[in-house]
Short mmCIF file of C-alpha atoms in Angstrom, two decimals:
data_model
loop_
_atom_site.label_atom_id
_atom_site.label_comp_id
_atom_site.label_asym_id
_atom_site.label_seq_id
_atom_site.Cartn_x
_atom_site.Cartn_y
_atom_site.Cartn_z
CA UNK A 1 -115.33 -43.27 84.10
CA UNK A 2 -118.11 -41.94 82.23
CA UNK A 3 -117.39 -39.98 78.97
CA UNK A 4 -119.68 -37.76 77.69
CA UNK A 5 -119.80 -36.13 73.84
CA UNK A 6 -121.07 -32.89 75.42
CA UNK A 7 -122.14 -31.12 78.71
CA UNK A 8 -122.65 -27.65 79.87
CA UNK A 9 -120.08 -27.92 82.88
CA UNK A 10 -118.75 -31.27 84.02
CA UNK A 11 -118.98 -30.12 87.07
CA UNK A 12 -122.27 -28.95 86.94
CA UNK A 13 -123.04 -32.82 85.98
CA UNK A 14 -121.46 -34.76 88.42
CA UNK A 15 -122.80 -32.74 91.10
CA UNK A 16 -126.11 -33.44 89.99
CA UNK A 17 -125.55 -36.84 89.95
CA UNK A 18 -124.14 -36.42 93.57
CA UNK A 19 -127.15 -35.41 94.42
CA UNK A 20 -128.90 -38.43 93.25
CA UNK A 21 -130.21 -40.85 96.15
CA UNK A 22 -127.75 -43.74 94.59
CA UNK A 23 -124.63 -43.48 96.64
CA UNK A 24 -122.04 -41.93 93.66
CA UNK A 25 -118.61 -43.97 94.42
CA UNK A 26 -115.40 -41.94 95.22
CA UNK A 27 -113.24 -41.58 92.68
CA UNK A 28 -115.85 -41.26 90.13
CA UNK A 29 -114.70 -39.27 86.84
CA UNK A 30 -116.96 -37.50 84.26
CA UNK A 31 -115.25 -36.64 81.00
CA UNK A 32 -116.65 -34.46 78.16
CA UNK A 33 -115.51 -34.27 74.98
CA UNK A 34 -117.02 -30.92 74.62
CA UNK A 35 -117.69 -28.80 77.43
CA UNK A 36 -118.97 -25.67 76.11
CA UNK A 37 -119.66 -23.71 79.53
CA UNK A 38 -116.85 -24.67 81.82
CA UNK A 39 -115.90 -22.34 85.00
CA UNK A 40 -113.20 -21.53 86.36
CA UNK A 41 -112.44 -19.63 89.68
CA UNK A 42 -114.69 -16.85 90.98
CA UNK A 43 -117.00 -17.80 87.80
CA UNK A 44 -114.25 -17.10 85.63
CA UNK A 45 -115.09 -18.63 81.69
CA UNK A 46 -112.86 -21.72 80.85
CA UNK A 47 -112.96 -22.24 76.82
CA UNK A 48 -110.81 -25.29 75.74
CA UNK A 49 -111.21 -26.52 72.14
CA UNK A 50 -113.81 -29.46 71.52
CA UNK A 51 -111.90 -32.71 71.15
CA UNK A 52 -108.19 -31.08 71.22
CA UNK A 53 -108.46 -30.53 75.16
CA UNK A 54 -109.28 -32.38 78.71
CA UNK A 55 -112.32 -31.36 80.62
CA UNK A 56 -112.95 -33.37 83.75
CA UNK A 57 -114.31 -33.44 87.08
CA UNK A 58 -113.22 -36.35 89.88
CA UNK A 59 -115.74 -37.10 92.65
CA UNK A 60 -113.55 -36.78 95.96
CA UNK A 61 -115.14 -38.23 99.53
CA UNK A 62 -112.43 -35.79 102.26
CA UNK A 63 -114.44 -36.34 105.36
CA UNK A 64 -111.43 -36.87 107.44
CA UNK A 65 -110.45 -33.73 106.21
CA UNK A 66 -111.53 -31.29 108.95
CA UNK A 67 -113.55 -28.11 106.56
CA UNK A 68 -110.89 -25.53 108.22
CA UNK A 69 -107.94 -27.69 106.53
CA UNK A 70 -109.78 -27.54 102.99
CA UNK A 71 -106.72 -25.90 101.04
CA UNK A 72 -105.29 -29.27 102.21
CA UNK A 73 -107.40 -30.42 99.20
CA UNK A 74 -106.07 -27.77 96.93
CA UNK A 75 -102.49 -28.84 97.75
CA UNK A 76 -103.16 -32.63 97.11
CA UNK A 77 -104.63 -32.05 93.66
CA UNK A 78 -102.73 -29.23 92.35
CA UNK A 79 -99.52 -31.56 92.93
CA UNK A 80 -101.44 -34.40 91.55
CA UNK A 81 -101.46 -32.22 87.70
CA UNK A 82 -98.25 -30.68 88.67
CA UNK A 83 -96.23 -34.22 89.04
CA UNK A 84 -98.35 -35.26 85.88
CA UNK A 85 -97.90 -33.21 83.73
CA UNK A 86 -93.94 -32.02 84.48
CA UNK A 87 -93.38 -35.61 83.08
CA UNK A 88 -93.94 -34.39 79.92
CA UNK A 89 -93.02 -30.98 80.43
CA UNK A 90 -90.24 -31.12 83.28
CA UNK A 91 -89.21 -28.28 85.51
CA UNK A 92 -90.52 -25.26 84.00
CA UNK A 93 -93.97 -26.46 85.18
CA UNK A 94 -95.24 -24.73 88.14
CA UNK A 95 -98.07 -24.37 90.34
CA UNK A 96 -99.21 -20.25 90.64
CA UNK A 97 -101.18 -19.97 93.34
CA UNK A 98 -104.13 -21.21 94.02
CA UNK A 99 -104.12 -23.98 91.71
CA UNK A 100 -103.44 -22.94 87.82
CA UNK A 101 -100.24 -24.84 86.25
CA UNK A 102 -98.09 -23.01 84.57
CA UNK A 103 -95.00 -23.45 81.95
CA UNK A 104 -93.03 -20.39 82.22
CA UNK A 105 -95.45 -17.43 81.99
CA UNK A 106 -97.98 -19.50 80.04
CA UNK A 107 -101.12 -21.21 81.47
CA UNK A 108 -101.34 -25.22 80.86
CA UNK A 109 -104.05 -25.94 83.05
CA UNK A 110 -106.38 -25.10 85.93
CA UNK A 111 -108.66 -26.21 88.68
CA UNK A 112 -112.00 -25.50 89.97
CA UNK A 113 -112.98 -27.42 93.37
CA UNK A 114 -116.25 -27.17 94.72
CA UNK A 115 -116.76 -28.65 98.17
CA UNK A 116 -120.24 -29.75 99.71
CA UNK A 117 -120.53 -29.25 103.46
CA UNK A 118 -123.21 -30.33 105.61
CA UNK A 119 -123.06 -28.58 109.08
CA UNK A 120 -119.41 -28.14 109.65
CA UNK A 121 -118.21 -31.75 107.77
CA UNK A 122 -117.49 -32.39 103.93
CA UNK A 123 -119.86 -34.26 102.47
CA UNK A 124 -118.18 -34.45 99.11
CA UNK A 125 -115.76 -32.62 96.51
CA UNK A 126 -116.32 -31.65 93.27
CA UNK A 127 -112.71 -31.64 91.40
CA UNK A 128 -112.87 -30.17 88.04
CA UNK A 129 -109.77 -29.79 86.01
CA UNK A 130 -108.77 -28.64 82.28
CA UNK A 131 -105.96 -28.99 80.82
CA UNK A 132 -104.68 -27.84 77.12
CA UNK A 133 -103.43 -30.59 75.44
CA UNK A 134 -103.55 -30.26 71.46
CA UNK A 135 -105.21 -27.09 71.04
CA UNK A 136 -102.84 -24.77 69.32
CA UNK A 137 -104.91 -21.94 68.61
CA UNK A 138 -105.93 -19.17 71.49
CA UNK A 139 -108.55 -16.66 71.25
CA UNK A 140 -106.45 -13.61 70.38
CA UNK A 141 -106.56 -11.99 73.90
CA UNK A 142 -104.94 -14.94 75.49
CA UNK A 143 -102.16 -15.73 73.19
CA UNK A 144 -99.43 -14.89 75.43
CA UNK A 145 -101.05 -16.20 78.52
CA UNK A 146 -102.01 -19.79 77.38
CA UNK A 147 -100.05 -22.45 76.30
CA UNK A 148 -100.63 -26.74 75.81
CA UNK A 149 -98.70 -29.35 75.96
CA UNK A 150 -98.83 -29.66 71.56
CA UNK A 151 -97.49 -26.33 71.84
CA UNK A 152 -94.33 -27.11 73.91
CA UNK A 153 -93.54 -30.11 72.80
CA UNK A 154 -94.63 -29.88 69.04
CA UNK A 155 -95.94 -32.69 68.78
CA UNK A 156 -99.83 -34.18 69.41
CA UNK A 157 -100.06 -36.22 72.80
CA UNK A 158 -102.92 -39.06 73.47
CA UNK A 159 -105.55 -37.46 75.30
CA UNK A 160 -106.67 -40.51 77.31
CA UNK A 161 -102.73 -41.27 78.43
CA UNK A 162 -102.71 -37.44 79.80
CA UNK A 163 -105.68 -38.59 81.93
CA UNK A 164 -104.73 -41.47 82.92
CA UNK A 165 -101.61 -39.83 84.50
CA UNK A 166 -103.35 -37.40 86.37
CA UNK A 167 -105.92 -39.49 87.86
CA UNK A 168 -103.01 -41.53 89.06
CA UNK A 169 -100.94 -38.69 90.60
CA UNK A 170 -104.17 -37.21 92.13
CA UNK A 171 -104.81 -40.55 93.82
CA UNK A 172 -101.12 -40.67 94.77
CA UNK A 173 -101.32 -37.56 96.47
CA UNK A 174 -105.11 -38.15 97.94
CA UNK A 175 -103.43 -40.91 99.73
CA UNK A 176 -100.97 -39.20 101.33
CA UNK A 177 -103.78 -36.04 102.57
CA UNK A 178 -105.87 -39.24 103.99
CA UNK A 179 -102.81 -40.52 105.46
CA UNK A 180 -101.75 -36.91 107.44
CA UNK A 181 -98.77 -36.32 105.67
CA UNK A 182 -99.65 -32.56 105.96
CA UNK A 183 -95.98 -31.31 106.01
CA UNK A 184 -94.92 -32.86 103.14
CA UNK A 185 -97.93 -31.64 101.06
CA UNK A 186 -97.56 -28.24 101.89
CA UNK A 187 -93.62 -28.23 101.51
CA UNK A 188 -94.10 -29.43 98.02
CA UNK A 189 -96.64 -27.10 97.08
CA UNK A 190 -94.72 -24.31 98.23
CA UNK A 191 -91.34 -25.05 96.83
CA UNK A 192 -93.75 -25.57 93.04
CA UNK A 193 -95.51 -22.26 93.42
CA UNK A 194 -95.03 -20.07 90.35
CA UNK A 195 -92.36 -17.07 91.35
CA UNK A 196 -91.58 -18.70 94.97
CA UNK A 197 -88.44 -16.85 95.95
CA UNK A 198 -88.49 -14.55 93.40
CA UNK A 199 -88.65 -10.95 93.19
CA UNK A 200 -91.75 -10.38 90.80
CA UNK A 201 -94.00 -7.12 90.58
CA UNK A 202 -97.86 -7.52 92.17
CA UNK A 203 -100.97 -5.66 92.11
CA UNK A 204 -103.38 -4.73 95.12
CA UNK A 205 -106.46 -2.40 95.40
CA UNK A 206 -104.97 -0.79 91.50
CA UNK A 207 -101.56 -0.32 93.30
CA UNK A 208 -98.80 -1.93 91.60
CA UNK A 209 -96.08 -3.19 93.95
CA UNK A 210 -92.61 -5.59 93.77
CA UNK A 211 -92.35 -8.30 96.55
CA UNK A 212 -91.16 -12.24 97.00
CA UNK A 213 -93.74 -15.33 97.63
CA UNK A 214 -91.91 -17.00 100.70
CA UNK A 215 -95.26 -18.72 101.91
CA UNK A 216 -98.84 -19.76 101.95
CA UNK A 217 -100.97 -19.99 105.22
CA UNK A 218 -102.85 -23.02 106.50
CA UNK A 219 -105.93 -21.32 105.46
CA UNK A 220 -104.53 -20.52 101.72
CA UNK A 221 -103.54 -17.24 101.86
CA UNK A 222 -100.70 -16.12 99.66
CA UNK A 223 -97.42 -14.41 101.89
CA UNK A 224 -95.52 -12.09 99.98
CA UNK A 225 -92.49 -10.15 101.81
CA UNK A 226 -92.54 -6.11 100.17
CA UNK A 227 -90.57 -3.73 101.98
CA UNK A 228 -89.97 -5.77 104.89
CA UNK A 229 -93.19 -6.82 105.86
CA UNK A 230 -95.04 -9.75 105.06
CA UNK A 231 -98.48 -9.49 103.45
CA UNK A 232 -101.33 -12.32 103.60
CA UNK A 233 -103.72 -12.36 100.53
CA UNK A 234 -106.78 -14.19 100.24
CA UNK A 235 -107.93 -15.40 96.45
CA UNK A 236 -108.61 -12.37 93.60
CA UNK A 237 -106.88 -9.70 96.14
CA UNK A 238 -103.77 -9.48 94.64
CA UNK A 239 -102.86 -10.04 90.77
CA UNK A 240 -99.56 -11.33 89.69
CA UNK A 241 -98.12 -8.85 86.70
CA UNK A 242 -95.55 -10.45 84.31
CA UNK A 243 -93.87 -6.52 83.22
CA UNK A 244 -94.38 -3.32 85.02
#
């Protein structure tokens, strides 16, 4: 592992030393201890407090993985931080699609993978993950939206022990994507999605809508059933809404 005081993007980092004509071993993990311009999906801003919160990225070598069975990926390591962190947080920890972990309606944690493919192979996989650990206060706009472990559990928690964990979980579950245990990956992730069999209200091109998560496609698409019919959504096209 190689921790770092302070970097732009973890991320951003490792993938420059990825690029570097020294082989870069899998399973390689960059830490910062402040990471003052992290990303998260579609170039969404991740701000976690300097110090109170994890900001990571795991170098990942899937080339069995065919590129077409990438979400694959997205399974493995969301359950990796799910199964991680619901030991110190239990049930109430869920996985809302794609990959953000949430207690209740509150975000814990998310994940940003960025995969390098040459022709139509993976090359490599950039993993980078934060997770609120100690930070207790939010900016103001997302106080009701993110949570941390200090939070629930009022009380501090070692920030190296939370890591440890999840790089152990994520290798757990690694194992079993190398090994083909497809079905079993995707039946977990489904029955952990955030609001999987439940009712909850949606929105779509600014129309608001109620409907029930009863799948996700090979490909990562989200299936909710409203009015009948079953819908398939690819990432940013539909917006979960906690009240209507």
């Amino acid at each position: 592992m190689i921790r770092l005081s302070e970097v732009d993007s973890t991320n951003n980092f490792l993938k420059a030393k990825a690029s570097n004509s020294e082989p870069l071993p899998e399973g390689t993990v960059i830490m910062a201890d402040n990471q003052f311009a992290g990303r998260g999906q579609q170039e969404n801003t991740w701000y976690a407090e300097p110090g109170a919160s994890l900001t990571f990225s795991i170098y990942l070598c899937p080339l069995f993985l065919p590129v077409y069975s990438q979400f694959l990926l997205n399974m493995a390591v969301s359950l990796g931080v799910k199964e991680a962190l619901a030991g110190f947080l239990g049930d109430s920890l869920k996985i809302k699609w794609p990959n953000d972990l949430y207690d209740n309606d509150q975000k814990v944690a998310g994940i940003l993978i960025e995969n390098i493919i040459s022709g139509s192979q993976y090359k490599a996989s950039i993993v980078g993950i934060g997770v609120n650990v100690n930070q207790v206060n939010f900016d103001p706009v997302l106080l009701n939206r993110a949570t941390s472990l200090a939070k629930i559990l009022q009380r501090d928690v070692n920030l190296m022990e939370v890591l440890a964990i999840i790089c152990e979980n994520i290798e757990a579950e690694y194992l079993k994507l190398k090994a083909g245990n497809f079905k079993m990956l995707q039946y977990n992730y489904i029955n952990g999605l955030y609001k999987f069999n439940q009712p909850a209200f949606y929105r779509h091109n600014d129309e608001q809508f109620e409907g029930t998560i009863t799948d996700v496609t090979g490909n990562g698409q989200l299936v909710i059933l409203s009015e009948g019919t079953e819908k398939q959504f690819n990432f940013k096209e539909v917006e979960f809404l906690n009240n209507i």
